[in-house]
Tab-separated table of C-alpha atoms in Angstrom:
chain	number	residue	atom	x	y	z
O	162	UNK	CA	110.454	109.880	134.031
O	163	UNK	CA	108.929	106.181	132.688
O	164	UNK	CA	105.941	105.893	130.794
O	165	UNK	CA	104.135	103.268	130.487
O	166	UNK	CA	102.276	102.289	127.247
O	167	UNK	CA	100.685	99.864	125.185
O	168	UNK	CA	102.749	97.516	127.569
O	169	UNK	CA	106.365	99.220	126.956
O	170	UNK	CA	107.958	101.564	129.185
O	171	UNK	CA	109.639	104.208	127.543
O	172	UNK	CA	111.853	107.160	129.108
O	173	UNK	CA	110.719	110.667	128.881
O	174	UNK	CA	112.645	113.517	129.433
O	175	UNK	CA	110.009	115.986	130.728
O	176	UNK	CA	110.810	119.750	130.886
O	177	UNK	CA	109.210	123.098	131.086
O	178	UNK	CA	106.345	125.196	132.900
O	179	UNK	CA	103.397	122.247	134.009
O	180	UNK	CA	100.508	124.577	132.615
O	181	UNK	CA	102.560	125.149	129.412
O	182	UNK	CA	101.215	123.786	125.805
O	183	UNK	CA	102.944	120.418	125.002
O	184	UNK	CA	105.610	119.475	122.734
O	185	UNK	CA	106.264	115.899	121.775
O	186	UNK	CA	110.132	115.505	120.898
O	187	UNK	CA	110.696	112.284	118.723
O	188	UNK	CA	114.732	111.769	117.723
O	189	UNK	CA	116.239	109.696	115.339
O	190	UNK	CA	118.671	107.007	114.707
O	191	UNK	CA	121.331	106.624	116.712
O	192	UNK	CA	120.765	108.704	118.834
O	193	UNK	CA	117.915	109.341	122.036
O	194	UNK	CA	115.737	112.176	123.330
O	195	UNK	CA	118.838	113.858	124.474
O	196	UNK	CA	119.277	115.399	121.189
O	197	UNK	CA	116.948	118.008	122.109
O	198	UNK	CA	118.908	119.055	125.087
O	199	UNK	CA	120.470	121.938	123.505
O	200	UNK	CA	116.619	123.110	121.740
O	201	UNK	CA	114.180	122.945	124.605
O	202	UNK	CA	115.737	125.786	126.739
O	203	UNK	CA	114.368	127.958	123.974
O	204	UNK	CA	110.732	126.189	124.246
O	205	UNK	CA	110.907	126.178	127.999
O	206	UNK	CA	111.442	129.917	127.803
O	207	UNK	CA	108.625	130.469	125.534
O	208	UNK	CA	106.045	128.836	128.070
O	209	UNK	CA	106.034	125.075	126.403
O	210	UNK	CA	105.953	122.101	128.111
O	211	UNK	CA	108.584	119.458	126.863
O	212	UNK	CA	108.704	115.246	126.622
O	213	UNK	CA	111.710	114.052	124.944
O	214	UNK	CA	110.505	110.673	124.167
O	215	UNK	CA	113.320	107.695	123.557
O	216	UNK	CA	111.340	105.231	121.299
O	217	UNK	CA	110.853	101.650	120.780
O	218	UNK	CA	113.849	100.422	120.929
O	219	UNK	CA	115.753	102.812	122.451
O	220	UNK	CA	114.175	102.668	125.625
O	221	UNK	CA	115.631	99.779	127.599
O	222	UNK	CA	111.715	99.007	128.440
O	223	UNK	CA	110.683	99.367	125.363
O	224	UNK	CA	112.640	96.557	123.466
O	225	UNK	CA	110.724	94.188	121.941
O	226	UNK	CA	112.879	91.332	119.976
O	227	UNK	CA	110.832	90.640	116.858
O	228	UNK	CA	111.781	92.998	113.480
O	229	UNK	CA	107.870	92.784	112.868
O	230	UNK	CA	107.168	94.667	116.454
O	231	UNK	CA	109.151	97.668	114.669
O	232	UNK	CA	106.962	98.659	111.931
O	233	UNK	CA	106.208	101.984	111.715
O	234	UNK	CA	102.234	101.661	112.865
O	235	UNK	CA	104.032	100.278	116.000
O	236	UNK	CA	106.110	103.408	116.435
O	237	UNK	CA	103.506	105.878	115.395
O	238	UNK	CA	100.359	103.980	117.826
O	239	UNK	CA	103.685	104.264	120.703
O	240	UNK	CA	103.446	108.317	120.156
O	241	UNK	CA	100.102	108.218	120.700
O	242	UNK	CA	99.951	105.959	123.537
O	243	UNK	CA	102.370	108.159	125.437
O	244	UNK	CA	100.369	110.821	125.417
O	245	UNK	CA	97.529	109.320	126.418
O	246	UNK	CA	99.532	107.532	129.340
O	247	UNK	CA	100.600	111.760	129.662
O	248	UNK	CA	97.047	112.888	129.563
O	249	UNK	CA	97.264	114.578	126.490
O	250	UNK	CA	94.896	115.308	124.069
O	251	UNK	CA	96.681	116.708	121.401
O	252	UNK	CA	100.769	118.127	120.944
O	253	UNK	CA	102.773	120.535	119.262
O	254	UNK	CA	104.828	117.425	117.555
O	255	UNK	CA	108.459	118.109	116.169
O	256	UNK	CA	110.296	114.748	115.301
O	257	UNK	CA	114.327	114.366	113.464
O	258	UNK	CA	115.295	112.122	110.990
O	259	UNK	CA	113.075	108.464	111.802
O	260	UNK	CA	111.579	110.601	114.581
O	261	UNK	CA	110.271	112.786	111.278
O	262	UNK	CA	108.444	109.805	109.877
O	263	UNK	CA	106.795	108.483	113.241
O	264	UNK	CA	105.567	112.651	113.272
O	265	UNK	CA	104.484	112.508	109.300
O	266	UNK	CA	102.566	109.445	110.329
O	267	UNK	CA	100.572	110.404	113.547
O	268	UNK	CA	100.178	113.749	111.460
O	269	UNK	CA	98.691	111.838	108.833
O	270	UNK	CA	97.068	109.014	110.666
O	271	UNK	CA	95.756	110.716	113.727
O	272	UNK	CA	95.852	114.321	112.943
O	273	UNK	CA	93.604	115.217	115.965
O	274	UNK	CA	96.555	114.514	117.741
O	275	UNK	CA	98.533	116.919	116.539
O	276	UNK	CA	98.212	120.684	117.094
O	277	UNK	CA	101.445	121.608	114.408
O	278	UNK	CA	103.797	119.730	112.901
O	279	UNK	CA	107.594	120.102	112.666
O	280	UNK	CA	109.580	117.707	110.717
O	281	UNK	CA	113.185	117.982	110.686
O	282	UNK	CA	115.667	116.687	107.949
O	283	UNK	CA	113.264	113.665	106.681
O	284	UNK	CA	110.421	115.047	104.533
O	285	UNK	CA	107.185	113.141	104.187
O	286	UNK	CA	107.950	109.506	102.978
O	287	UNK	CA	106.132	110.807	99.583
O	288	UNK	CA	108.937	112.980	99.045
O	289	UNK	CA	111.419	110.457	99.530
O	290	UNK	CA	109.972	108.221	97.330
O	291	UNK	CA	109.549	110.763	94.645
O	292	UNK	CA	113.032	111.335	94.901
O	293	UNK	CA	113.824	107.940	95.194
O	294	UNK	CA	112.402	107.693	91.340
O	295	UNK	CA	113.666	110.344	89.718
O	296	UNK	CA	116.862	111.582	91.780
O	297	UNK	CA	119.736	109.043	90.674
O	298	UNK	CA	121.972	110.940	93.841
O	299	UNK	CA	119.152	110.474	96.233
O	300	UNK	CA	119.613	106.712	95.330
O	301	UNK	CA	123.397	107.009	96.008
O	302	UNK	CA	122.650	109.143	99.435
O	303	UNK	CA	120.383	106.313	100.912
O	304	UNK	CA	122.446	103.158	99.457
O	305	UNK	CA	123.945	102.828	103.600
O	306	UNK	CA	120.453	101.614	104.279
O	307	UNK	CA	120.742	98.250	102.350
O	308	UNK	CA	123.947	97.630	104.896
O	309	UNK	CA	121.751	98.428	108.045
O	310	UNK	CA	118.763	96.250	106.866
O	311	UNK	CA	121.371	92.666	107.409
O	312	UNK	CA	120.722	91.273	110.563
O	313	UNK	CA	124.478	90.881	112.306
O	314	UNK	CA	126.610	92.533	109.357
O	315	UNK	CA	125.182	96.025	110.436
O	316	UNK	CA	126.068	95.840	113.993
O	317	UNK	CA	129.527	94.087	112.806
O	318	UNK	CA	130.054	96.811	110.998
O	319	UNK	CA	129.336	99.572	112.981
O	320	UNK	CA	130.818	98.111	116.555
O	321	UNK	CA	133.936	96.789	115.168
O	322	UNK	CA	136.940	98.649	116.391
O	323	UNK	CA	135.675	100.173	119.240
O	324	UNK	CA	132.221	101.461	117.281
O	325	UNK	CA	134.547	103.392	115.196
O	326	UNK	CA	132.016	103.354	112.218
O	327	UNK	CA	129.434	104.699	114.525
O	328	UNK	CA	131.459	107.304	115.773
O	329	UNK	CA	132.326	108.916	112.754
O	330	UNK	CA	128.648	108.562	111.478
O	331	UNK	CA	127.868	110.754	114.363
O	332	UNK	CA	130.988	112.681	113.908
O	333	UNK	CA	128.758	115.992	112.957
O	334	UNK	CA	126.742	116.261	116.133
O	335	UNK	CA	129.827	117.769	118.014
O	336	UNK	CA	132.741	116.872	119.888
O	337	UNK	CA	134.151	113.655	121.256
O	338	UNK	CA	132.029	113.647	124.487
O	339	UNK	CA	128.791	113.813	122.117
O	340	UNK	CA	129.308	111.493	120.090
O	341	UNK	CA	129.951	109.411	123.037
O	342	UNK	CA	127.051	110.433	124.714
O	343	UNK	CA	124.708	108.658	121.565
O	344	UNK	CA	127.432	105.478	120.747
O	345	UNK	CA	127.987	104.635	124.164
O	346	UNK	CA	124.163	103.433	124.931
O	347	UNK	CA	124.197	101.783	121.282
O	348	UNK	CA	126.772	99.482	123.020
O	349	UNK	CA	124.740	98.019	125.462
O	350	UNK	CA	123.776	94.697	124.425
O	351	UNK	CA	120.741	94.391	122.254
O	352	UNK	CA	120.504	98.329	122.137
O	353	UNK	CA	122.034	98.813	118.010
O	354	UNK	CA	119.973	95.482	117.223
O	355	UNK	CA	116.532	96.842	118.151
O	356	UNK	CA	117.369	101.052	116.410
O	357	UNK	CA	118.164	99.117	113.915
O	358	UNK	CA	115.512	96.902	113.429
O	359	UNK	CA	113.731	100.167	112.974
O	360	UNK	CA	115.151	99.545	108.980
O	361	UNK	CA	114.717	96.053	108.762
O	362	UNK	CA	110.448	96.225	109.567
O	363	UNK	CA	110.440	99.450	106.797
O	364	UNK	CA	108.643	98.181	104.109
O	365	UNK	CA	107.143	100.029	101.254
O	366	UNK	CA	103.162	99.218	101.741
O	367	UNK	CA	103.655	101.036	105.699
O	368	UNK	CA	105.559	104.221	103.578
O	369	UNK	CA	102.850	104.670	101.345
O	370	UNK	CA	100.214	104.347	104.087
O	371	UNK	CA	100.938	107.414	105.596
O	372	UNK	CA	98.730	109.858	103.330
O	373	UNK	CA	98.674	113.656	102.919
O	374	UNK	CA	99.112	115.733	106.255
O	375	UNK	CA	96.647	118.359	106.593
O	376	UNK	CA	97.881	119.813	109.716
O	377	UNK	CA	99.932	123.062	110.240
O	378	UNK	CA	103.469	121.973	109.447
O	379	UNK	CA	106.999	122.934	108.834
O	380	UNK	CA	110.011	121.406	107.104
O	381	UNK	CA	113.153	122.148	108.165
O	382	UNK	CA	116.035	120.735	106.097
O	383	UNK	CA	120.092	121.313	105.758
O	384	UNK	CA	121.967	121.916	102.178
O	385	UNK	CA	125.040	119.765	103.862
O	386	UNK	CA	122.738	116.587	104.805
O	387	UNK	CA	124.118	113.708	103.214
O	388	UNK	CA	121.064	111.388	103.599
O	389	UNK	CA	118.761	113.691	102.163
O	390	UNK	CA	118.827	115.800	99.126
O	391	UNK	CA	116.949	118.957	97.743
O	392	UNK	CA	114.925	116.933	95.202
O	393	UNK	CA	113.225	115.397	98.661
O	394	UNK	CA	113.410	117.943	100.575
O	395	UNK	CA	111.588	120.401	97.854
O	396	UNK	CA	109.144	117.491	96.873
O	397	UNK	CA	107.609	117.935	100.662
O	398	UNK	CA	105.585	120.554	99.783
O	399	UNK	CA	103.234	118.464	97.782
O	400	UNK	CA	102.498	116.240	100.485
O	401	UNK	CA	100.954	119.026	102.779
O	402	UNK	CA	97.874	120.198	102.109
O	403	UNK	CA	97.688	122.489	105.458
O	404	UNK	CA	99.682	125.924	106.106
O	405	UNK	CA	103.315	124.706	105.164
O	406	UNK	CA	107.053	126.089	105.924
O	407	UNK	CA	110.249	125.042	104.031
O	408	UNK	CA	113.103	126.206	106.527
O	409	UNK	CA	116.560	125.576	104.652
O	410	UNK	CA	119.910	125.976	107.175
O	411	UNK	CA	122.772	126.400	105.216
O	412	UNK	CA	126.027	125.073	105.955
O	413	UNK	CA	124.424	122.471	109.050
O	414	UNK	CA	124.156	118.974	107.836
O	415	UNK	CA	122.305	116.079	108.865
O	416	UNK	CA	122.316	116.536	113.073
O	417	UNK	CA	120.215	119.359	113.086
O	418	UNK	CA	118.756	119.362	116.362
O	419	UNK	CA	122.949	119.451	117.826
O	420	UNK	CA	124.393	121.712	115.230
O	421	UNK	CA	121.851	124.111	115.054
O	422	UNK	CA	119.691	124.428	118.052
O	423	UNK	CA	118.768	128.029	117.828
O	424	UNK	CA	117.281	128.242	114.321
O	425	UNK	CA	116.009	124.880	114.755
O	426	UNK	CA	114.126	125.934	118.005
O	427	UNK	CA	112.918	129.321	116.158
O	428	UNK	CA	111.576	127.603	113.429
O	429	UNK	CA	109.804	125.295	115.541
O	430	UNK	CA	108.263	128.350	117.675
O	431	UNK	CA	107.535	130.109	114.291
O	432	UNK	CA	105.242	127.382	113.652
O	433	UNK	CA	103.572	127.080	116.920
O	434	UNK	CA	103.078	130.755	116.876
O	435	UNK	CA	105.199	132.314	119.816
């Protein structure tokens, strides 16, 4: 379905029993709300209601052209204007990788918005800076972000050769009809430009903003995650000053939500309490 907010339209995947408890599902970069295909079954079956959102940016509707219009107060006052346009008052909210840090900040920022909290691969931006600090191979991990932050090199980068680059970045979330499934929209023109843009407006100032999260929340990270270490992932814990869960999946790296759907989806009922 579209949604319209704060004069965007964004696409929702919607899913579940009508009368069920909500769950905002906020994905990450490169990829859409589809990456929760494989997870909701398990929430549907539980009695939750489901909306896949695909963010600024990814939403054809939803494409603003200024880097500015992609800071992350944008993103996080999008979440919350979808579920006002939804009529909701206040979600279960589980967001992956930059999804994660649009769900630390309405956590943080509007936390009577948010019923529990599950954050998947990217810990509170606390925790990355920590690790940032004091972690000389977190440092090496997120050195690909200084390549997506150049207007035009990026995208040359990544689309050259039939988008090989971006294909075998998203070599982990499965097989060739996947990975096709998240490059092939990142083709369309303008599409890469705008996810990416989600790097460029990252500043430190908006990281920093995003204070302690008091509400019930859950971490789930992977030991084979390239972009994130354990000193991160372990620093978390500090951040959250509500009940907290460290979930660690061993052997899954960095695509969660399509490598491991059924722990992922257990953890994220664990925490909502069904």
């Amino acid at each position: 379905m579209r949604v319209d907010a704060r004069g965007l339209t964004f696409e929702v995947r919607v899913g579940g029993p009508g009368g069920g408890d909500p769950v905002l599902l906020l994905h990450g970069f490169p990829q859409h709300g589809g990456e929760w295909d494989d997870v909701v079954p398990a929430l549907h079956a539980a009695g939750l209601r489901t909306y896949a959102l695909d963010q600024r940016g990814y939403s054809p509707g939803a494409r603003p052209a200024a880097v500015e219009a992609y800071r992350i107060p944008e993103l996080v006052a999008d979440a919350a204007g979808v579920l006002d346009a939804l009529g909701v008052k206040a979600a279960h909210v589980v967001g992956h990788d930059w999804g994660a840090i649009v769900a630390w900040g309405l956590a943080a920022v509007h936390p009577e918005r948010v019923r529990t909290l599950t954050a998947v691969s990217v810990p509170h931006p606390a925790a990355m800076a920590h690790a940032l600090a004091t972690d000389a191979r977190q440092k090496a991990r997120s050195a690909y972000i200084a390549l997506f932050r150049k207007p035009g090199k990026a995208e040359k980068v990544l689309l050259s050769l039939n988008a090989t680059a971006l294909r075998r970045m998203l070599g982990g979330v499965g097989d060739a009809a996947q990975v096709a499934r998240y490059a092939g929209p990142m083709r369309e023109p303008g599409a890469l430009t705008a996810a990416l843009n989600w790097y460029r407006a990252m500043s430190g100032s908006d990281m920093k903003a995003i204070g302690p999260v008091n509400v019930p929340t859950t971490f789930v990270w992977s030991d084979r995650d390239i972009a994130i270490g354990r000193t991160a992932a372990e620093a978390c814990a500090s951040r959250v000053t509500g009940d907290y869960r460290f979930v660690e999946l061993s052997g899954v790296t960095h695509w969660i939500p399509d490598e491991a759907p059924a722990p992922l989806a257990e953890a994220i009922l664990a925490r909502i309490g069904r």
